[in-house]
Amino acid sequence: MSLDFELRHEDKGEQRSRKAVLLFHGLTGSPFELKKYGQFLYNNGYDVYADCLPGHGDKVREIYTVKYTDWLDFAYKKFEELNEEYEDVFVSGLCLGAVLAIAVGIKYPDKVKGIVSLSTTLYLDGWRLPWYKVLIPVGLSTLIRFYYNYPECEPHGIKNERTRSIVKKLLAKGDVGMNDFPMTGIYELLKLSKIVRKNLKELSTPILLIHSEEDDLTSTKSAETVFNNISSSDKEKIILNDSYHMVLYDNEKEFVFNKALEFFDARCSQALKNEEDVVCC
Amino acid sequence: MLLRISEYIFIIISLLLVLSLIINKTYICHIKDNMKKSDYVAGIALLFALYVLSALITAILIPNIYCKIVMILFALSPFIIGKMATYEKEKIYTVFQILSILASGIFVLYFIL
């Protein structure tokens, strides 16, 4: 079952949109986790694209062999395709997707209109991590990474108990993503994070960082690292107080949706043009 | 005296590590519930860390320069093998890792003690 989705206005007989948002999901996740967010942006005039990242989706075994370079190539290719087609292309993502969105921004600083980075995962240092988290670097750099999948467990990145129980049921059925985090996937995510951290200075694209104070997987250190090291002058950081890692499904999801939309709207070519006209007048 | 103690500790850790890797491959890895095997795998990681540490301490304490170099290579072997390993050839690399740990134990036993 394909979980990819493309929401295009012209497909529904409406006028063709000139602005698009490219969304990336998180590690072991799927575009399902972006569906509500994507639908919200679509309802507000954007064409939205969200595809399964390499190693995710139907062929579960592929997550064990996928490399971070596969994710990067996929993200770059997808962005280039959309950039040919649209006047304004924004990128946004959650967790691994947020790191990829930043990587796209670093590679195409003049082409990406803006980035909304949600729960950026540059470090694995959230409060949910088990007692043996100090041994994770040893596990990742030795053969142990092939022996073990870190189990997806309570609270599943969600503070809202009702949503959590729904996601738990869906995860048990395997409908929305994987039930475990393969260490090999975490290994590749951390390699990607390291490269992105090294190149943050090259990011000059407008960016909105949204991170939860109580993120169970990655602390606010990740968002702060990005915020303090990029060269973008147009940057904003929002810290949420009533959510965990999955900010798109938690208590403050509407706030997150609206902030992202505000950010995109303010940076569209049309909005910038109108602003210039006002200034000229 | 200090060298002798570190050598004994190194041999004990090597043996424990080899045993735990064998048990992991023959029994633990077949357990489906990752929650149940997490403590065991964390234990292997701890043994790897202790193995590296004790190998380095032994390398520092050994007077012979060639033995020092060999011990440092053994200390780095989990990372070198870990870097080279792939998911498809994981079993071969596990055997290689076990042999390397056994060789390090024998090296300490025969050439140093």
CSV table of N, CA, C and O in Angstrom, one decimal, chain A residues 188-277:
chain,number,residue,atom,x,y,z
A,188,GLU,N,22.5,6.0,10.2
A,188,GLU,CA,22.5,6.8,9.0
A,188,GLU,C,22.0,8.2,9.3
A,188,GLU,O,22.5,9.2,8.8
A,189,LEU,N,21.0,8.3,10.1
A,189,LEU,CA,20.4,9.6,10.5
A,189,LEU,C,21.5,10.5,11.2
A,189,LEU,O,21.6,11.7,10.9
A,190,LEU,N,22.2,9.8,12.1
A,190,LEU,CA,23.2,10.6,12.8
A,190,LEU,C,24.4,11.0,11.9
A,190,LEU,O,25.0,12.1,12.1
A,191,LYS,N,24.7,10.2,10.9
A,191,LYS,CA,25.7,10.6,9.9
A,191,LYS,C,25.3,11.8,9.2
A,191,LYS,O,26.0,12.7,8.9
A,192,LEU,N,24.0,11.7,8.7
A,192,LEU,CA,23.4,12.9,8.0
A,192,LEU,C,23.4,14.1,8.9
A,192,LEU,O,23.8,15.2,8.4
A,193,SER,N,23.0,14.0,10.1
A,193,SER,CA,23.0,15.1,11.1
A,193,SER,C,24.4,15.7,11.2
A,193,SER,O,24.5,16.9,11.3
A,194,LYS,N,25.4,14.9,11.3
A,194,LYS,CA,26.8,15.4,11.4
A,194,LYS,C,27.1,16.2,10.3
A,194,LYS,O,27.7,17.3,10.4
A,195,ILE,N,26.8,15.8,9.1
A,195,ILE,CA,27.2,16.5,7.8
A,195,ILE,C,26.4,17.8,7.8
A,195,ILE,O,26.9,18.9,7.5
A,196,VAL,N,25.1,17.8,8.2
A,196,VAL,CA,24.3,19.0,8.2
A,196,VAL,C,24.8,20.0,9.2
A,196,VAL,O,25.0,21.2,8.9
A,197,ARG,N,25.2,19.5,10.4
A,197,ARG,CA,25.8,20.4,11.4
A,197,ARG,C,27.0,21.1,10.9
A,197,ARG,O,27.2,22.3,11.2
A,198,LYS,N,27.9,20.3,10.2
A,198,LYS,CA,29.1,20.9,9.7
A,198,LYS,C,28.9,22.0,8.7
A,198,LYS,O,29.7,22.9,8.5
A,199,ASN,N,27.8,21.9,7.9
A,199,ASN,CA,27.5,22.9,6.9
A,199,ASN,C,26.4,23.9,7.2
A,199,ASN,O,25.9,24.6,6.3
A,200,LEU,N,26.1,24.0,8.4
A,200,LEU,CA,25.0,25.0,8.8
A,200,LEU,C,25.3,26.4,8.4
A,200,LEU,O,24.3,27.1,8.0
A,201,LYS,N,26.5,26.8,8.4
A,201,LYS,CA,26.9,28.1,8.0
A,201,LYS,C,26.5,28.5,6.6
A,201,LYS,O,26.2,29.7,6.3
A,202,GLU,N,26.4,27.5,5.8
A,202,GLU,CA,26.0,27.8,4.4
A,202,GLU,C,24.5,28.0,4.2
A,202,GLU,O,24.1,28.2,3.1
A,203,LEU,N,23.7,27.8,5.2
A,203,LEU,CA,22.3,28.0,5.1
A,203,LEU,C,21.9,29.4,5.2
A,203,LEU,O,22.0,30.0,6.3
A,204,SER,N,21.4,30.0,4.1
A,204,SER,CA,21.0,31.4,4.2
A,204,SER,C,19.5,31.6,3.9
A,204,SER,O,19.0,32.7,3.7
A,205,THR,N,18.8,30.5,3.8
A,205,THR,CA,17.4,30.5,3.4
A,205,THR,C,16.5,30.9,4.7
A,205,THR,O,16.9,30.5,5.8
A,206,PRO,N,15.4,31.6,4.5
A,206,PRO,CA,14.5,31.8,5.6
A,206,PRO,C,14.1,30.5,6.3
A,206,PRO,O,13.8,29.5,5.6
A,207,ILE,N,14.1,30.5,7.6
A,207,ILE,CA,13.7,29.2,8.3
A,207,ILE,C,12.9,29.5,9.5
A,207,ILE,O,13.1,30.5,10.2
A,208,LEU,N,12.0,28.6,9.7
A,208,LEU,CA,11.2,28.6,10.9
A,208,LEU,C,11.4,27.2,11.6
A,208,LEU,O,11.2,26.2,11.0
A,209,LEU,N,11.9,27.3,12.9
A,209,LEU,CA,12.2,26.1,13.6
A,209,LEU,C,11.1,25.9,14.7
A,209,LEU,O,10.9,26.9,15.5
A,210,ILE,N,10.5,24.8,14.7
A,210,ILE,CA,9.5,24.5,15.8
A,210,ILE,C,9.9,23.3,16.5
A,210,ILE,O,10.2,22.2,15.9
A,211,HIS,N,10.1,23.4,17.8
A,211,HIS,CA,10.6,22.3,18.6
A,211,HIS,C,9.8,22.3,20.0
A,211,HIS,O,9.5,23.3,20.5
A,212,SER,N,9.7,21.1,20.5
A,212,SER,CA,9.0,21.0,21.7
A,212,SER,C,9.9,21.0,22.9
A,212,SER,O,11.0,20.3,22.8
A,213,GLU,N,9.6,21.7,23.9
A,213,GLU,CA,10.4,21.7,25.2
A,213,GLU,C,10.6,20.3,25.7
A,213,GLU,O,11.6,19.9,26.3
A,214,GLU,N,9.5,19.6,25.6
A,214,GLU,CA,9.4,18.2,26.2
A,214,GLU,C,9.6,17.1,25.1
A,214,GLU,O,9.1,16.0,25.3
A,215,ASP,N,10.3,17.4,24.1
A,215,ASP,CA,10.5,16.4,23.0
A,215,ASP,C,11.2,15.2,23.6
A,215,ASP,O,12.2,15.3,24.3
A,216,ASP,N,10.5,14.1,23.4
A,216,ASP,CA,11.1,12.8,24.1
A,216,ASP,C,12.2,12.2,23.3
A,216,ASP,O,12.9,11.3,23.9
A,217,LEU,N,12.5,12.6,22.1
A,217,LEU,CA,13.5,12.0,21.3
A,217,LEU,C,14.7,12.8,21.1
A,217,LEU,O,15.9,12.3,21.1
A,218,THR,N,14.5,14.1,20.9
A,218,THR,CA,15.6,15.0,20.7
A,218,THR,C,15.4,16.3,21.4
A,218,THR,O,14.3,16.9,21.3
A,219,SER,N,16.3,16.8,22.2
A,219,SER,CA,16.1,18.0,23.0
A,219,SER,C,16.1,19.2,22.2
A,219,SER,O,16.4,19.2,21.0
A,220,THR,N,15.8,20.4,22.8
A,220,THR,CA,15.8,21.6,22.1
A,220,THR,C,17.2,22.0,21.6
A,220,THR,O,17.4,23.0,20.8
A,221,LYS,N,18.2,21.3,22.1
A,221,LYS,CA,19.6,21.6,21.7
A,221,LYS,C,19.7,21.6,20.1
A,221,LYS,O,20.5,22.4,19.6
A,222,SER,N,19.0,20.6,19.5
A,222,SER,CA,19.1,20.5,18.0
A,222,SER,C,18.6,21.8,17.4
A,222,SER,O,19.3,22.3,16.5
A,223,ALA,N,17.5,22.3,17.8
A,223,ALA,CA,16.9,23.5,17.2
A,223,ALA,C,17.8,24.7,17.5
A,223,ALA,O,18.1,25.6,16.6
A,224,GLU,N,18.4,24.7,18.7
A,224,GLU,CA,19.3,25.8,19.1
A,224,GLU,C,20.6,25.8,18.3
A,224,GLU,O,21.1,26.8,17.8
A,225,THR,N,21.1,24.6,18.0
A,225,THR,CA,22.3,24.5,17.2
A,225,THR,C,22.0,25.0,15.8
A,225,THR,O,22.9,25.8,15.3
A,226,VAL,N,20.9,24.7,15.2
A,226,VAL,CA,20.6,25.2,13.9
A,226,VAL,C,20.4,26.7,14.0
A,226,VAL,O,21.1,27.5,13.2
A,227,PHE,N,19.6,27.2,14.9
A,227,PHE,CA,19.3,28.6,15.0
A,227,PHE,C,20.6,29.4,15.2
A,227,PHE,O,20.8,30.5,14.6
A,228,ASN,N,21.5,28.9,16.0
A,228,ASN,CA,22.7,29.7,16.3
A,228,ASN,C,23.8,29.7,15.3
A,228,ASN,O,24.7,30.5,15.3
A,229,ASN,N,23.8,28.7,14.4
A,229,ASN,CA,24.9,28.5,13.5
A,229,ASN,C,24.6,28.8,12.0
A,229,ASN,O,25.5,28.8,11.2
A,230,ILE,N,23.3,29.0,11.7
A,230,ILE,CA,23.1,29.3,10.3
A,230,ILE,C,23.3,30.8,10.0
A,230,ILE,O,23.4,31.6,10.9
A,231,SER,N,23.5,31.1,8.7
A,231,SER,CA,23.7,32.5,8.3
A,231,SER,C,22.5,33.2,7.9
A,231,SER,O,22.6,34.4,7.5
A,232,SER,N,21.3,32.5,7.9
A,232,SER,CA,20.1,33.2,7.5
A,232,SER,C,19.8,34.3,8.5
A,232,SER,O,19.9,34.2,9.7
A,233,SER,N,19.4,35.5,7.9
A,233,SER,CA,19.0,36.6,8.8
A,233,SER,C,17.5,36.5,9.1
A,233,SER,O,17.0,37.0,10.1
A,234,ASP,N,16.8,35.8,8.2
A,234,ASP,CA,15.4,35.6,8.4
A,234,ASP,C,15.2,34.3,9.1
A,234,ASP,O,15.0,33.2,8.4
A,235,LYS,N,15.2,34.3,10.4
A,235,LYS,CA,15.0,33.0,11.1
A,235,LYS,C,14.2,33.2,12.3
A,235,LYS,O,14.2,34.3,13.0
A,236,GLU,N,13.5,32.1,12.7
A,236,GLU,CA,12.6,32.2,13.8
A,236,GLU,C,12.6,30.8,14.5
A,236,GLU,O,12.6,29.8,13.8
A,237,LYS,N,12.5,30.9,15.8
A,237,LYS,CA,12.5,29.6,16.6
A,237,LYS,C,11.3,29.7,17.5
A,237,LYS,O,11.2,30.6,18.3
A,238,ILE,N,10.5,28.6,17.5
A,238,ILE,CA,9.3,28.6,18.4
A,238,ILE,C,9.4,27.3,19.3
A,238,ILE,O,9.6,26.2,18.7
A,239,ILE,N,9.4,27.5,20.5
A,239,ILE,CA,9.4,26.3,21.5
A,239,ILE,C,8.0,26.1,22.0
A,239,ILE,O,7.4,27.0,22.6
A,240,LEU,N,7.6,24.9,21.8
A,240,LEU,CA,6.2,24.5,22.2
A,240,LEU,C,6.3,23.9,23.7
A,240,LEU,O,7.3,23.3,24.1
A,241,ASN,N,5.2,24.2,24.4
A,241,ASN,CA,5.2,23.7,25.8
A,241,ASN,C,4.2,22.6,26.1
A,241,ASN,O,4.2,22.1,27.2
A,242,ASP,N,3.4,22.2,25.1
A,242,ASP,CA,2.4,21.2,25.5
A,242,ASP,C,2.4,20.0,24.4
A,242,ASP,O,1.4,19.6,24.0
A,243,SER,N,3.6,19.7,23.9
A,243,SER,CA,3.7,18.6,22.9
A,243,SER,C,5.0,17.8,23.2
A,243,SER,O,5.9,18.3,23.9
A,244,TYR,N,5.0,16.6,22.6
A,244,TYR,CA,6.3,15.9,22.6
A,244,TYR,C,6.9,16.0,21.2
A,244,TYR,O,6.8,17.0,20.5
A,245,HIS,N,7.4,14.9,20.7
A,245,HIS,CA,8.2,14.9,19.4
A,245,HIS,C,7.3,15.1,18.2
A,245,HIS,O,7.6,15.8,17.2
A,246,MET,N,6.1,14.4,18.2
A,246,MET,CA,5.3,14.4,17.0
A,246,MET,C,4.4,15.7,17.0
A,246,MET,O,3.2,15.6,17.2
A,247,VAL,N,5.0,16.8,16.8
A,247,VAL,CA,4.3,18.1,16.9
A,247,VAL,C,3.1,18.2,16.0
A,247,VAL,O,2.2,19.0,16.2
A,248,LEU,N,3.1,17.4,14.9
A,248,LEU,CA,2.0,17.5,13.9
A,248,LEU,C,0.7,16.8,14.4
A,248,LEU,O,-0.3,16.8,13.7
A,249,TYR,N,0.9,16.0,15.4
A,249,TYR,CA,-0.3,15.3,15.9
A,249,TYR,C,-0.6,15.6,17.4
A,249,TYR,O,-1.6,15.0,17.9
A,250,ASP,N,0.1,16.4,18.0
A,250,ASP,CA,0.0,16.6,19.4
A,250,ASP,C,-1.0,17.8,19.8
A,250,ASP,O,-1.6,18.4,18.9
A,251,ASN,N,-0.9,18.2,21.0
A,251,ASN,CA,-1.9,19.2,21.5
A,251,ASN,C,-1.8,20.5,20.8
A,251,ASN,O,-2.8,21.2,20.8
A,252,GLU,N,-0.6,20.9,20.3
A,252,GLU,CA,-0.5,22.2,19.7
A,252,GLU,C,-0.5,22.1,18.1
A,252,GLU,O,0.1,23.0,17.5
A,253,LYS,N,-1.0,21.1,17.6
A,253,LYS,CA,-0.9,20.9,16.1
A,253,LYS,C,-1.5,22.1,15.3
A,253,LYS,O,-0.9,22.5,14.3
A,254,GLU,N,-2.6,22.6,15.7
A,254,GLU,CA,-3.2,23.7,15.0
A,254,GLU,C,-2.3,24.9,15.0
A,254,GLU,O,-2.2,25.6,14.0
A,255,PHE,N,-1.7,25.2,16.2
A,255,PHE,CA,-0.8,26.3,16.3
A,255,PHE,C,0.4,26.1,15.3
A,255,PHE,O,0.8,27.0,14.6
A,256,VAL,N,0.9,24.9,15.3
A,256,VAL,CA,2.0,24.6,14.4
A,256,VAL,C,1.6,24.8,12.9
A,256,VAL,O,2.3,25.4,12.1
A,257,PHE,N,0.4,24.3,12.5
A,257,PHE,CA,-0.1,24.4,11.2
A,257,PHE,C,-0.1,25.9,10.8
A,257,PHE,O,0.3,26.3,9.7
A,258,ASN,N,-0.8,26.7,11.7
A,258,ASN,CA,-1.0,28.1,11.4
A,258,ASN,C,0.3,28.9,11.3
A,258,ASN,O,0.5,29.7,10.5
A,259,LYS,N,1.3,28.5,12.2
A,259,LYS,CA,2.6,29.2,12.2
A,259,LYS,C,3.3,28.9,10.9
A,259,LYS,O,3.9,29.8,10.3
A,260,ALA,N,3.2,27.6,10.5
A,260,ALA,CA,3.9,27.2,9.2
A,260,ALA,C,3.3,28.0,8.0
A,260,ALA,O,4.0,28.5,7.2
A,261,LEU,N,1.9,28.0,8.0
A,261,LEU,CA,1.2,28.7,6.9
A,261,LEU,C,1.6,30.2,6.9
A,261,LEU,O,1.9,30.8,5.8
A,262,GLU,N,1.6,30.8,8.1
A,262,GLU,CA,2.0,32.3,8.2
A,262,GLU,C,3.3,32.5,7.6
A,262,GLU,O,3.6,33.4,6.8
A,263,PHE,N,4.3,31.6,7.9
A,263,PHE,CA,5.6,31.7,7.5
A,263,PHE,C,5.7,31.6,5.9
A,263,PHE,O,6.3,32.4,5.3
A,264,PHE,N,5.0,30.6,5.4
A,264,PHE,CA,5.0,30.4,3.9
A,264,PHE,C,4.4,31.6,3.2
A,264,PHE,O,4.9,32.1,2.3
A,265,ASP,N,3.2,32.0,3.7
A,265,ASP,CA,2.5,33.1,3.1
A,265,ASP,C,3.3,34.4,3.0
A,265,ASP,O,3.3,35.1,2.0
A,266,ALA,N,4.0,34.6,4.1
A,266,ALA,CA,4.8,35.8,4.2
A,266,ALA,C,6.0,35.8,3.2
A,266,ALA,O,6.6,36.9,2.9
A,267,ARG,N,6.4,34.6,2.8
A,267,ARG,CA,7.6,34.5,1.9
A,267,ARG,C,7.4,34.1,0.5
A,267,ARG,O,8.3,33.8,-0.3
A,268,CYS,N,6.1,34.1,0.1
A,268,CYS,CA,5.7,33.8,-1.3
A,268,CYS,C,6.1,35.0,-2.1
A,268,CYS,O,6.1,36.1,-1.7
A,269,SER,N,6.5,34.7,-3.4
A,269,SER,CA,6.9,35.8,-4.3
A,269,SER,C,5.8,36.9,-4.4
A,269,SER,O,6.1,38.1,-4.3
A,270,GLN,N,4.6,36.5,-4.4
A,270,GLN,CA,3.5,37.4,-4.5
A,270,GLN,C,3.4,38.3,-3.3
A,270,GLN,O,3.3,39.5,-3.4
A,271,ALA,N,3.6,37.7,-2.1
A,271,ALA,CA,3.5,38.5,-0.9
A,271,ALA,C,4.6,39.5,-0.8
A,271,ALA,O,4.5,40.6,-0.4
A,272,LEU,N,5.8,39.0,-1.2
A,272,LEU,CA,7.0,39.9,-1.2
A,272,LEU,C,6.8,41.1,-2.2
A,272,LEU,O,7.2,42.2,-1.9
A,273,LYS,N,6.2,40.7,-3.3
A,273,LYS,CA,6.0,41.8,-4.4
A,273,LYS,C,5.0,42.8,-3.8
A,273,LYS,O,5.2,44.0,-4.0
A,274,ASN,N,3.9,42.3,-3.2
A,274,ASN,CA,2.9,43.3,-2.6
A,274,ASN,C,3.6,44.2,-1.6
A,274,ASN,O,3.3,45.3,-1.5
A,275,GLU,N,4.5,43.5,-0.8
A,275,GLU,CA,5.2,44.3,0.3
A,275,GLU,C,6.0,45.4,-0.3
A,275,GLU,O,6.0,46.6,0.1
A,276,GLU,N,6.7,45.0,-1.4
A,276,GLU,CA,7.5,46.0,-2.1
A,276,GLU,C,6.7,47.2,-2.7
A,276,GLU,O,7.0,48.3,-2.6
A,277,ASP,N,5.5,46.8,-3.3
A,277,ASP,CA,4.6,47.8,-3.8
A,277,ASP,C,4.1,48.8,-2.7
A,277,ASP,O,4.1,50.0,-2.9
